[in-house]
CSV table of C-alpha atoms in Angstrom, one decimal:
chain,number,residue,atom,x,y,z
A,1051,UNK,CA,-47.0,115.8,-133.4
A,1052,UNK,CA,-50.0,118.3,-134.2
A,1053,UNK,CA,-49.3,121.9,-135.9
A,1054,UNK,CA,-52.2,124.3,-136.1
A,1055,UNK,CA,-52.0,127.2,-138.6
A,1056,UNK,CA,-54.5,129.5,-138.2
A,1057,UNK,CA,-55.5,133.2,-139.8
A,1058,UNK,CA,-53.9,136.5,-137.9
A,1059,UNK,CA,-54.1,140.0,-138.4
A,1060,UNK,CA,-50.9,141.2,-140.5
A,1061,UNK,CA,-50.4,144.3,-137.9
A,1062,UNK,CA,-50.1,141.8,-135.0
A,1063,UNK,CA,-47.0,139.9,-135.9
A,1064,UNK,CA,-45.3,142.4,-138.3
A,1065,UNK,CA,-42.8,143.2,-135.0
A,1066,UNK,CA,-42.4,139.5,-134.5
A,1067,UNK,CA,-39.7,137.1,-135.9
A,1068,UNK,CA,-41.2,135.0,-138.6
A,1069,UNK,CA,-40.8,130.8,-137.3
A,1070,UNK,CA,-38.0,128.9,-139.0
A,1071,UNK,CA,-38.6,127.3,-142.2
A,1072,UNK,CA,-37.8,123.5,-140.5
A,1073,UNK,CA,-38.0,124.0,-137.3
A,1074,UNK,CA,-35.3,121.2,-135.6
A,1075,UNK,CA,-33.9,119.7,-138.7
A,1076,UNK,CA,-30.2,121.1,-137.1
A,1077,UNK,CA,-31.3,118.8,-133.9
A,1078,UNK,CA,-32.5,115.8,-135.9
A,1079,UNK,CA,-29.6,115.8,-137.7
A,1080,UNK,CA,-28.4,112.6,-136.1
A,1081,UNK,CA,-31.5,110.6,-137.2
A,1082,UNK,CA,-31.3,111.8,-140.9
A,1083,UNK,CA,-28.4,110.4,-143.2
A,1084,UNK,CA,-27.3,113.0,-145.7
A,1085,UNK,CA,-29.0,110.8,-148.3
A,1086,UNK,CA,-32.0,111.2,-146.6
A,1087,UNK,CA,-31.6,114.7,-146.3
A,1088,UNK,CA,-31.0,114.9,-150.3
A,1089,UNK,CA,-34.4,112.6,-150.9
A,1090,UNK,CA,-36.4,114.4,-148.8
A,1091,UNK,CA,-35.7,118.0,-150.5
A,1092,UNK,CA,-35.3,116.4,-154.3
A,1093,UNK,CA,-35.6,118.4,-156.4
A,1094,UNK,CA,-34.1,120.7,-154.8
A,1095,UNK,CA,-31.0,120.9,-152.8
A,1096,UNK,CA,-30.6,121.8,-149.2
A,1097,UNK,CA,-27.3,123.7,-148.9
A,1098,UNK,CA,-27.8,124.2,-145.0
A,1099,UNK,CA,-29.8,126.5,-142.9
A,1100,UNK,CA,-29.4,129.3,-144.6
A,1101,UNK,CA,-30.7,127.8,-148.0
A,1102,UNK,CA,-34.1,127.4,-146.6
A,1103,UNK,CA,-36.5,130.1,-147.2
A,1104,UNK,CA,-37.9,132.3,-144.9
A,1105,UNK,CA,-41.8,132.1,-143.8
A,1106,UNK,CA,-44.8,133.8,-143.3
A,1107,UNK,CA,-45.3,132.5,-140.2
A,1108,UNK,CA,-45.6,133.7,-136.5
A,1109,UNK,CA,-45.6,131.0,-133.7
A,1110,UNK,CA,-47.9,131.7,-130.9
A,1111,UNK,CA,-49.1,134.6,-132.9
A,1112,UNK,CA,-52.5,136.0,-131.6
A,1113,UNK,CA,-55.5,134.6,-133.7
A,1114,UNK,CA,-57.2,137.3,-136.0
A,1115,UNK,CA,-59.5,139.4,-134.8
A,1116,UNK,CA,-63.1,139.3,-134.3
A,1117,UNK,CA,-65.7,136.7,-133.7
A,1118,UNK,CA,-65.5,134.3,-136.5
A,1119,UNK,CA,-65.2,130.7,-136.8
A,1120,UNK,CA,-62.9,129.4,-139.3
A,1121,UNK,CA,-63.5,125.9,-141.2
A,1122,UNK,CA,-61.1,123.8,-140.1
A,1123,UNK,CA,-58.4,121.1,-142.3
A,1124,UNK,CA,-56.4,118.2,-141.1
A,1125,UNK,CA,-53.5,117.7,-143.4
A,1126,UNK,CA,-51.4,114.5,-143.8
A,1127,UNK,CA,-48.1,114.5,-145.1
A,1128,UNK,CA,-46.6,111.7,-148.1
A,1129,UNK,CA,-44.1,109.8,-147.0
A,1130,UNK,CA,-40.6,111.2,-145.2
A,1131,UNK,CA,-42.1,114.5,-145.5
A,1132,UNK,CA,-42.6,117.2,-142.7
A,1133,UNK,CA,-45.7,119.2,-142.5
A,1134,UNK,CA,-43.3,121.8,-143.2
A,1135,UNK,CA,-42.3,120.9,-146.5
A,1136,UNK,CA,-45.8,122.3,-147.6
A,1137,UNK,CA,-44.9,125.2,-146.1
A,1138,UNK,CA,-46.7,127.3,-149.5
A,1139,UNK,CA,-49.9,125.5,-149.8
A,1140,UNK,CA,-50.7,125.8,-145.9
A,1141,UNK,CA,-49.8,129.3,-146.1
A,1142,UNK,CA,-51.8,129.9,-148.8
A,1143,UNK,CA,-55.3,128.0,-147.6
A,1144,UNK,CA,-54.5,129.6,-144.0
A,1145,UNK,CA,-54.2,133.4,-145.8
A,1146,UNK,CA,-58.0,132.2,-147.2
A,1147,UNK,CA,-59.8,132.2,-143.9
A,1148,UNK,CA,-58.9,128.4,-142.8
A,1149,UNK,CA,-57.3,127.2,-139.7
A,1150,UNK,CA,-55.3,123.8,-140.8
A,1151,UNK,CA,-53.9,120.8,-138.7
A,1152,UNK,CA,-50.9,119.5,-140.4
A,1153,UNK,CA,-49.7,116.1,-138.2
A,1154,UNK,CA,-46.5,115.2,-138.1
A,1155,UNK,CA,-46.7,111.1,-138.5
A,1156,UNK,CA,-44.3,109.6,-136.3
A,1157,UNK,CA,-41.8,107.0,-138.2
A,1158,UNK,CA,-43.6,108.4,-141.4
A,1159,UNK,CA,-41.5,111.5,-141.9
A,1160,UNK,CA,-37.8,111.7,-142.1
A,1161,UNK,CA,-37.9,113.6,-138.4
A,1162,UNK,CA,-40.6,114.3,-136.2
A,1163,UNK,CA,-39.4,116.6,-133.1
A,1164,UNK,CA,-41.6,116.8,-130.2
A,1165,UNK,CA,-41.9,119.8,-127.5
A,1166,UNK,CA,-39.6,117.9,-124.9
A,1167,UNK,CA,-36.7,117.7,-127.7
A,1168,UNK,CA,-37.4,114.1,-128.7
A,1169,UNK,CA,-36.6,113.2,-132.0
A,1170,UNK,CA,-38.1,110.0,-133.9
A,1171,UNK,CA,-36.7,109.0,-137.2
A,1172,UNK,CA,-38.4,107.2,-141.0
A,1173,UNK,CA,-39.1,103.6,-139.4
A,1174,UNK,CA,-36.6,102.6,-142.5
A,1175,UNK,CA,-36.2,98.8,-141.2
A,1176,UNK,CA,-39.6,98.2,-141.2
A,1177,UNK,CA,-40.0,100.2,-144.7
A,1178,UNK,CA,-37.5,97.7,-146.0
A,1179,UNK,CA,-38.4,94.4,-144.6
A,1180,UNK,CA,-41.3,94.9,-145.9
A,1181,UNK,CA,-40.3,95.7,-149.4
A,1182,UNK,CA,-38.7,92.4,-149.2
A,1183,UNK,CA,-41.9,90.5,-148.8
A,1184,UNK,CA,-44.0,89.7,-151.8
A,1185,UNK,CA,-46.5,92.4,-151.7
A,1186,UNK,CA,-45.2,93.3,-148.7
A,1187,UNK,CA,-45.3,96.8,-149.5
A,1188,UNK,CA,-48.8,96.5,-149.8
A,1189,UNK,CA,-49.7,95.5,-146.8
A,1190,UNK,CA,-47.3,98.0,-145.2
A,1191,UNK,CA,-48.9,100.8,-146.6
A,1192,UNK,CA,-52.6,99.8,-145.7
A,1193,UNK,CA,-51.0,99.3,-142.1
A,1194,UNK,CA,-49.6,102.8,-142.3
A,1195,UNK,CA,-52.7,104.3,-143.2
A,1196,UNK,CA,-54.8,102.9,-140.9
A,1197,UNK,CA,-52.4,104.2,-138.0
A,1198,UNK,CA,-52.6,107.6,-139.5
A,1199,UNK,CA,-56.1,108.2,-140.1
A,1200,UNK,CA,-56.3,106.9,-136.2
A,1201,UNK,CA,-53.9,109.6,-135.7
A,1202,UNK,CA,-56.0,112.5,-137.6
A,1203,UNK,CA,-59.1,111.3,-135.0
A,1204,UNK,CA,-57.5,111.3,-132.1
A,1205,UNK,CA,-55.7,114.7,-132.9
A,1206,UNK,CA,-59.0,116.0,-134.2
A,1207,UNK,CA,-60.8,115.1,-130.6
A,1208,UNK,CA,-57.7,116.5,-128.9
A,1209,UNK,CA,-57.5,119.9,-130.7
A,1210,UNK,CA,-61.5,120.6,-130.5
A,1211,UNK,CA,-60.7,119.8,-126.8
A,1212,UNK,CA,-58.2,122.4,-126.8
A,1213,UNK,CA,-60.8,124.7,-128.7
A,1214,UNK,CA,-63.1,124.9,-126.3
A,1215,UNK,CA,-62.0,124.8,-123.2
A,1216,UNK,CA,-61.1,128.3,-121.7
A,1217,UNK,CA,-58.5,126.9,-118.7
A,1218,UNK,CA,-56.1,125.4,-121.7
A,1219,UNK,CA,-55.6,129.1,-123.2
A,1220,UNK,CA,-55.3,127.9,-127.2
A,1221,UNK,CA,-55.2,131.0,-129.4
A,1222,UNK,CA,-57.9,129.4,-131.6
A,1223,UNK,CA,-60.2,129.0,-128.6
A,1224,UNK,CA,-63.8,129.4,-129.6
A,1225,UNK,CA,-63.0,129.8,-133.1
A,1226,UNK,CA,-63.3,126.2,-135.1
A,1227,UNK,CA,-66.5,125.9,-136.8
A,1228,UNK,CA,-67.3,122.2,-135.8
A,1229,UNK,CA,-69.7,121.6,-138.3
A,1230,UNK,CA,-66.8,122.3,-140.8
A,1231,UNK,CA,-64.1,120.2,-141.2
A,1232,UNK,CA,-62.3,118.2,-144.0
A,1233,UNK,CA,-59.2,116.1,-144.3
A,1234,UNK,CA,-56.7,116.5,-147.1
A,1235,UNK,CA,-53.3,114.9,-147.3
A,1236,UNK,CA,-50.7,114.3,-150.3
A,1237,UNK,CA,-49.0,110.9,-151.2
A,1238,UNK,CA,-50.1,108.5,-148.4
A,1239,UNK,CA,-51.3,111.6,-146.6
A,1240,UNK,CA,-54.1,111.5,-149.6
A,1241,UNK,CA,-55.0,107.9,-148.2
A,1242,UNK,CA,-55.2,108.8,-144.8
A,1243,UNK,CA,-57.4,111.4,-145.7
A,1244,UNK,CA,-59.7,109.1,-147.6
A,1245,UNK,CA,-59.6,106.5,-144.7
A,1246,UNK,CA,-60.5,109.6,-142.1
A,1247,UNK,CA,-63.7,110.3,-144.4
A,1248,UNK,CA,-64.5,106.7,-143.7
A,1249,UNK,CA,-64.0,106.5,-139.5
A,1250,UNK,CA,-65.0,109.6,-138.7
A,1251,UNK,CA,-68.2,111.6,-139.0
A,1252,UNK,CA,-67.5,114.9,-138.0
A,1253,UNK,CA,-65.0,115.3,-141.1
A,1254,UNK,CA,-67.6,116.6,-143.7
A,1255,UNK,CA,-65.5,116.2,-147.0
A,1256,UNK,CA,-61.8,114.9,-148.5
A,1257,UNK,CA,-59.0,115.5,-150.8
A,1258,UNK,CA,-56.1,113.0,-152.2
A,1259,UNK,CA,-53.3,114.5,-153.4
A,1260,UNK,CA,-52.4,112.2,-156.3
A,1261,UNK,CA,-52.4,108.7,-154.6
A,1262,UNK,CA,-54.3,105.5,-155.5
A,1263,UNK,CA,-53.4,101.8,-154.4
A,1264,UNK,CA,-52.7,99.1,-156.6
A,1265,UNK,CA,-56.6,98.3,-157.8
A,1266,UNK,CA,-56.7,102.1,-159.1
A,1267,UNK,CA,-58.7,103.3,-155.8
A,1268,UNK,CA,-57.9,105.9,-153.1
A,1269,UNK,CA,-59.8,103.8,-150.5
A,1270,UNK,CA,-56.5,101.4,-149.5
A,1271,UNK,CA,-58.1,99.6,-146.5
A,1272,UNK,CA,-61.6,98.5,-147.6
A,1273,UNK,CA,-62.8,96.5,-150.4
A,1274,UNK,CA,-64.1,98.4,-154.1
A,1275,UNK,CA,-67.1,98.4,-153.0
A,1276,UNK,CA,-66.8,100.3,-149.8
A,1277,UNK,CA,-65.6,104.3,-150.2
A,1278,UNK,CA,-66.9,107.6,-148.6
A,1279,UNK,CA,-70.6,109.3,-148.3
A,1280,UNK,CA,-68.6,112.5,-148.7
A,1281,UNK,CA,-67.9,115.0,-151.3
A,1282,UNK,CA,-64.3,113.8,-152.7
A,1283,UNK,CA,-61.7,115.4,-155.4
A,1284,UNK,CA,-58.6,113.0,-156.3
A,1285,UNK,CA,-55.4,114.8,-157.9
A,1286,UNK,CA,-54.1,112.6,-160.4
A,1287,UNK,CA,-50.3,113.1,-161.5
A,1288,UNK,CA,-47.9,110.1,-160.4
A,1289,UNK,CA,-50.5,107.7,-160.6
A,1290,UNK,CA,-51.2,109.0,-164.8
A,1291,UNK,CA,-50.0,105.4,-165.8
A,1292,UNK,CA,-53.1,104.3,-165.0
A,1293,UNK,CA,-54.5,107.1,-167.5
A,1294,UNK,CA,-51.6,108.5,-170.1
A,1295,UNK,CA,-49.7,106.9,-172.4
A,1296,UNK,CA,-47.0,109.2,-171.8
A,1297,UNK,CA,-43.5,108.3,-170.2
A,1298,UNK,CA,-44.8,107.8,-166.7
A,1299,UNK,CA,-45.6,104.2,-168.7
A,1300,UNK,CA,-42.8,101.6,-167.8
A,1301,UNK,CA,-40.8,100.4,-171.0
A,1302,UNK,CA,-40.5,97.1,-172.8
A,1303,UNK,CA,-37.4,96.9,-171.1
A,1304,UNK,CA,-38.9,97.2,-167.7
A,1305,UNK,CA,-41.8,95.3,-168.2
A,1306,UNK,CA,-39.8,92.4,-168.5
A,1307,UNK,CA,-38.3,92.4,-165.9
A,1308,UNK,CA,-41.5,92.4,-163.9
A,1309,UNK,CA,-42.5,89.4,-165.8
A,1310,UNK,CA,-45.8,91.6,-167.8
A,1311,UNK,CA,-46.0,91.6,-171.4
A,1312,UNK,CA,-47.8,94.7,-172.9
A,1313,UNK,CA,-50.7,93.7,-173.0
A,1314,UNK,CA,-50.9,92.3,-169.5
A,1315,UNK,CA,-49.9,95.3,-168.0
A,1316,UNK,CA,-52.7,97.6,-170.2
A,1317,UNK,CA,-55.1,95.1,-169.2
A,1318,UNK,CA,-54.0,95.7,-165.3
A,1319,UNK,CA,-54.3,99.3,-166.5
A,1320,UNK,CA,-57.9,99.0,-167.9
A,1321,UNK,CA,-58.8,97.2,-164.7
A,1322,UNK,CA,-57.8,100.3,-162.5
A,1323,UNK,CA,-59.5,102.8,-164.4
A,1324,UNK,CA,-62.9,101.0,-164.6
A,1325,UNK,CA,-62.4,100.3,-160.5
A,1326,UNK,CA,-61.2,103.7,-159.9
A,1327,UNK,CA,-64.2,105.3,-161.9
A,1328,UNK,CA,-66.9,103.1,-160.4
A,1329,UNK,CA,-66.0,104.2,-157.2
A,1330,UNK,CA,-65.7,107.8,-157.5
A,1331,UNK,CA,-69.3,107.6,-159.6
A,1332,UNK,CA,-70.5,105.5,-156.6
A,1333,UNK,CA,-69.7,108.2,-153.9
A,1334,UNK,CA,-73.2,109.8,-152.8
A,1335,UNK,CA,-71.9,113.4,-151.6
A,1336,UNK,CA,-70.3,113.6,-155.2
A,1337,UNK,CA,-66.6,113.8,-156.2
A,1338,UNK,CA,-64.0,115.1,-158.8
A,1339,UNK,CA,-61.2,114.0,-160.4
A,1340,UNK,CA,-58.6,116.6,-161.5
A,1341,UNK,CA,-55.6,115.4,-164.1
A,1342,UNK,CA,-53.0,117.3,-164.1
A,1343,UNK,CA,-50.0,115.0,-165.6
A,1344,UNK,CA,-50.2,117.2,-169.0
A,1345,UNK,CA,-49.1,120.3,-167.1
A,1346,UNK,CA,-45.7,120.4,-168.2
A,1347,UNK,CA,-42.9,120.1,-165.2
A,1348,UNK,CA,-45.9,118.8,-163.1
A,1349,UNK,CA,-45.0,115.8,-160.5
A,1350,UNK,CA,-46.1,113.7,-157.6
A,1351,UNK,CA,-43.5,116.8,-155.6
A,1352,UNK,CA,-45.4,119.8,-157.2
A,1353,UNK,CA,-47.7,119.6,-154.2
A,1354,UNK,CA,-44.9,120.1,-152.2
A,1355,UNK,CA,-42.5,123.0,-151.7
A,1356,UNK,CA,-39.4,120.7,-153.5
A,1357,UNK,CA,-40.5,122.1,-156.8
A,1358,UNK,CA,-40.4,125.3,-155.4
A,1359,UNK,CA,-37.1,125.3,-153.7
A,1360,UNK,CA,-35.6,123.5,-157.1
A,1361,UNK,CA,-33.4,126.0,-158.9
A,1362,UNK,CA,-32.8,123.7,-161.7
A,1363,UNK,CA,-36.3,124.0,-162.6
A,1364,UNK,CA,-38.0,126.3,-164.9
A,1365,UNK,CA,-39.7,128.6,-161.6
A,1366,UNK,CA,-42.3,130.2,-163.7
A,1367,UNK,CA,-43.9,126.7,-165.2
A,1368,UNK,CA,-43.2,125.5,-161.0
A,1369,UNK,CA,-45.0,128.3,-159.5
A,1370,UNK,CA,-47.8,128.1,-162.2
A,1371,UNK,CA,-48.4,124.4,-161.2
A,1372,UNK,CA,-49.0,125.1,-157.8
A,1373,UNK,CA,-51.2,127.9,-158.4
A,1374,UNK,CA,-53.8,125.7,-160.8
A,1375,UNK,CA,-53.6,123.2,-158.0
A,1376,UNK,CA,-54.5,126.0,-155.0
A,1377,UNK,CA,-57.6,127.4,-157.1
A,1378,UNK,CA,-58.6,123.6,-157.3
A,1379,UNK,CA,-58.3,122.6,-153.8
A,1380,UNK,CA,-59.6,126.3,-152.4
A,1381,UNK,CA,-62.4,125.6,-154.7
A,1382,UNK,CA,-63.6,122.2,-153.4
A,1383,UNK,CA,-63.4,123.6,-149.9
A,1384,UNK,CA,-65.0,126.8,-150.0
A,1385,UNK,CA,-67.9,124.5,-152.0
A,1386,UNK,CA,-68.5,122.0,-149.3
A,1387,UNK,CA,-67.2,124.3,-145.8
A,1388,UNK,CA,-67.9,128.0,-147.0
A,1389,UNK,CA,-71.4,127.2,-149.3
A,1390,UNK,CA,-69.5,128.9,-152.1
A,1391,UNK,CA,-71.5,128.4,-155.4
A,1392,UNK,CA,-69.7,130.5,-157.5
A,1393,UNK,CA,-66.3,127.8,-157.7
A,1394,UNK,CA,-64.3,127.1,-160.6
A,1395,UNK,CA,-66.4,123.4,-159.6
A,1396,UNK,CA,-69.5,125.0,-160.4
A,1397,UNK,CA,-69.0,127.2,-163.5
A,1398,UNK,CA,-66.9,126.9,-166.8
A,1399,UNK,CA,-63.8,128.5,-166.0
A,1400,UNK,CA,-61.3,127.2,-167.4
A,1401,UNK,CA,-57.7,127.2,-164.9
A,1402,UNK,CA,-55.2,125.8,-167.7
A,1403,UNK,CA,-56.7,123.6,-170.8
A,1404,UNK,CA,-54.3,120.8,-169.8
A,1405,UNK,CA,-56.1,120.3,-166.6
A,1406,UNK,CA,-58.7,118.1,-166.9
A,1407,UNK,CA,-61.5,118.0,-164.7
A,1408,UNK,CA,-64.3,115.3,-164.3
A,1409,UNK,CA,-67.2,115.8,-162.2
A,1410,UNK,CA,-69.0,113.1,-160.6
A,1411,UNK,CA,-72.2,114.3,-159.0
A,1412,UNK,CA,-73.9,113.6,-156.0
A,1413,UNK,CA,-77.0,110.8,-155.5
């Protein structure tokens, strides 16, 4: 299931309702348990409908006016996550002069609703019997990847279809710039978007949102020595065991029970980083690697709107995570889709000192 965000003019839809923050979670509520409806908004809390925030947002809203053509996104979701749920970051690239794609995965989100009121649910059997396999979780996730980067080509052809044929009557008709389009995607979504640089040519640059595979690398399906020819930037946060000696580190205790001593698991350690740098030095259109696990408060949900939404949070440090990430990701893109050379990418600007920012440049 395919939403497409896309700039308007603010005069054209400030007499129209804004669209609902979820739009059929009160439908789907008999595929979601309530546990999965606490998991999927952790931190936060969902406290109903009237605890969700209202949106920006204007469905069917008339595309802004004029003649331009807007660079163009796919976004994939993490895992049990609705597009929606990155409502703010969507909003925020959209406001920017980008028209995004955000797919709903089916049996990879907690819900996906489709137009004729079908609901799907989290394909939580197969999740589990897998988790029950040795490595079975890896070979899962490699499966689910490869079924959603298929998904982002087939919506891609489908919604540059839609684009350019007049009798179909999109809103965005005549107004992607084909030569400009990247994938981004957060989680899994992050992999997918790797994997999409990888099958499909017309998708000119990508973004992972802080998620690597056990061998350190963002590239899940092929071997180390196989990435992208694309520009790439990988988030780092969840994935900071591989690069901090802070708490995301397991404990003694832990360790133990996975059968590692110390210095086992710092050798596994070692062995991702040096994989995980080769590759990103080995990508010809150049990449970047952003750490961002000494922001404090900042998680693997920061790219989300659950930080957000979290009241037990300190909202200040929350919203100031999000923004260092936006000027990050906006930069990258308006680099490689808008020809911008005058990025926080390009210059010394510094966002926050406890981001740190490698550059790997292109060959």
């Amino acid at each position: 299931m395919m939403y497409v965000w896309y700039p308007t003019d603010r005069n054209s839809s400030d007499r129209k309702d804004t669209a609902p923050y979820l739009p059929g979670i009160d439908e789907a509520g008999s595929k979601i348990s309530s546990g999965d409806i606490a998991d999927m908004f952790y931190p936060a809390t969902y406290d109903g409908l009237q605890s969700l925030p209202t949106t920006l947002v204007v469905d069917q809203a008339p595309i802004a006016r004029g003649k331009q053509k807007f660079p163009l996104l796919l976004f994939a979701h993490g895992w049990g996550n609705p597009t929606f749920l990155y409502t703010a970051e969507l909003e925020d690239i959209v406001s920017h002069g980008y028209i995004v794609a955000a797919i709903d995965h089916p049996y990879d989100t907690n819900y996906t609703r489709f137009p004729n009121g079908e609901v799907t649910g989290f394909a939580q059997e197969s999740f589990n019997r897998a988790v029950q396999q040795p490595h079975g979780i890896r070979a899962y996730t490699q499966e689910r990847v490869e079924v959603m980067a298929q998904d982002n080509r087939y919506a891609l052809t489908q919604l540059l279809n839609n684009a350019y044929t007049r009798a179909l009557h999109a809103p965005f008709y005549g107004r992607i710039d084909v030569g400009k389009i990247a994938a981004f995607g957060h989680s899994i979504g992050g992999l997918t978007a790797a994997r999409t640089c990888q099958i499909d040519s017309r998708v000119k640059a990508c973004m992972d949102q802080d998620s690597t595979d056990y061998r350190g690398s963002a590239f899940a399906i092929s071997d180390l020595e196989h990435t992208e020819t694309q520009p790439f930037f990988l988030y780092v946060v969840s994935s900071a065991d591989v690069w901090s000696s802070k708490a995301l580190n397991p404990s003694d205790k832990e360790l133990a029970q996975e059968k590692l001593s110390r210095t086992e698991f710092e050798s596994i350690m070692k062995e991702q980083q040096q994989n995980q740098t080769k590759q990103l030095a080995g990508i010809t259109g150049g990449s970047y690697r952003l750490m961002l696990f000494d922001l404090p408060g900042y998680i693997h949900r920061s790219f989300t709107d659950q930080t957000l939404l979290a009241s037990k949070l300190d909202h200040e440090q929350s919203l100031h995570n999000f923004h260092v990430a936006e000027i990050y990701t906006l930069a990258f893109f308006n680099k490689y889709l808008k020809k911008d050379t005058k990025t926080v990418l390009d210059n010394a600007e510094t966002v926050d000192v406890r981001a740190k920012l490698e550059t790997f440049p292109p060959h």
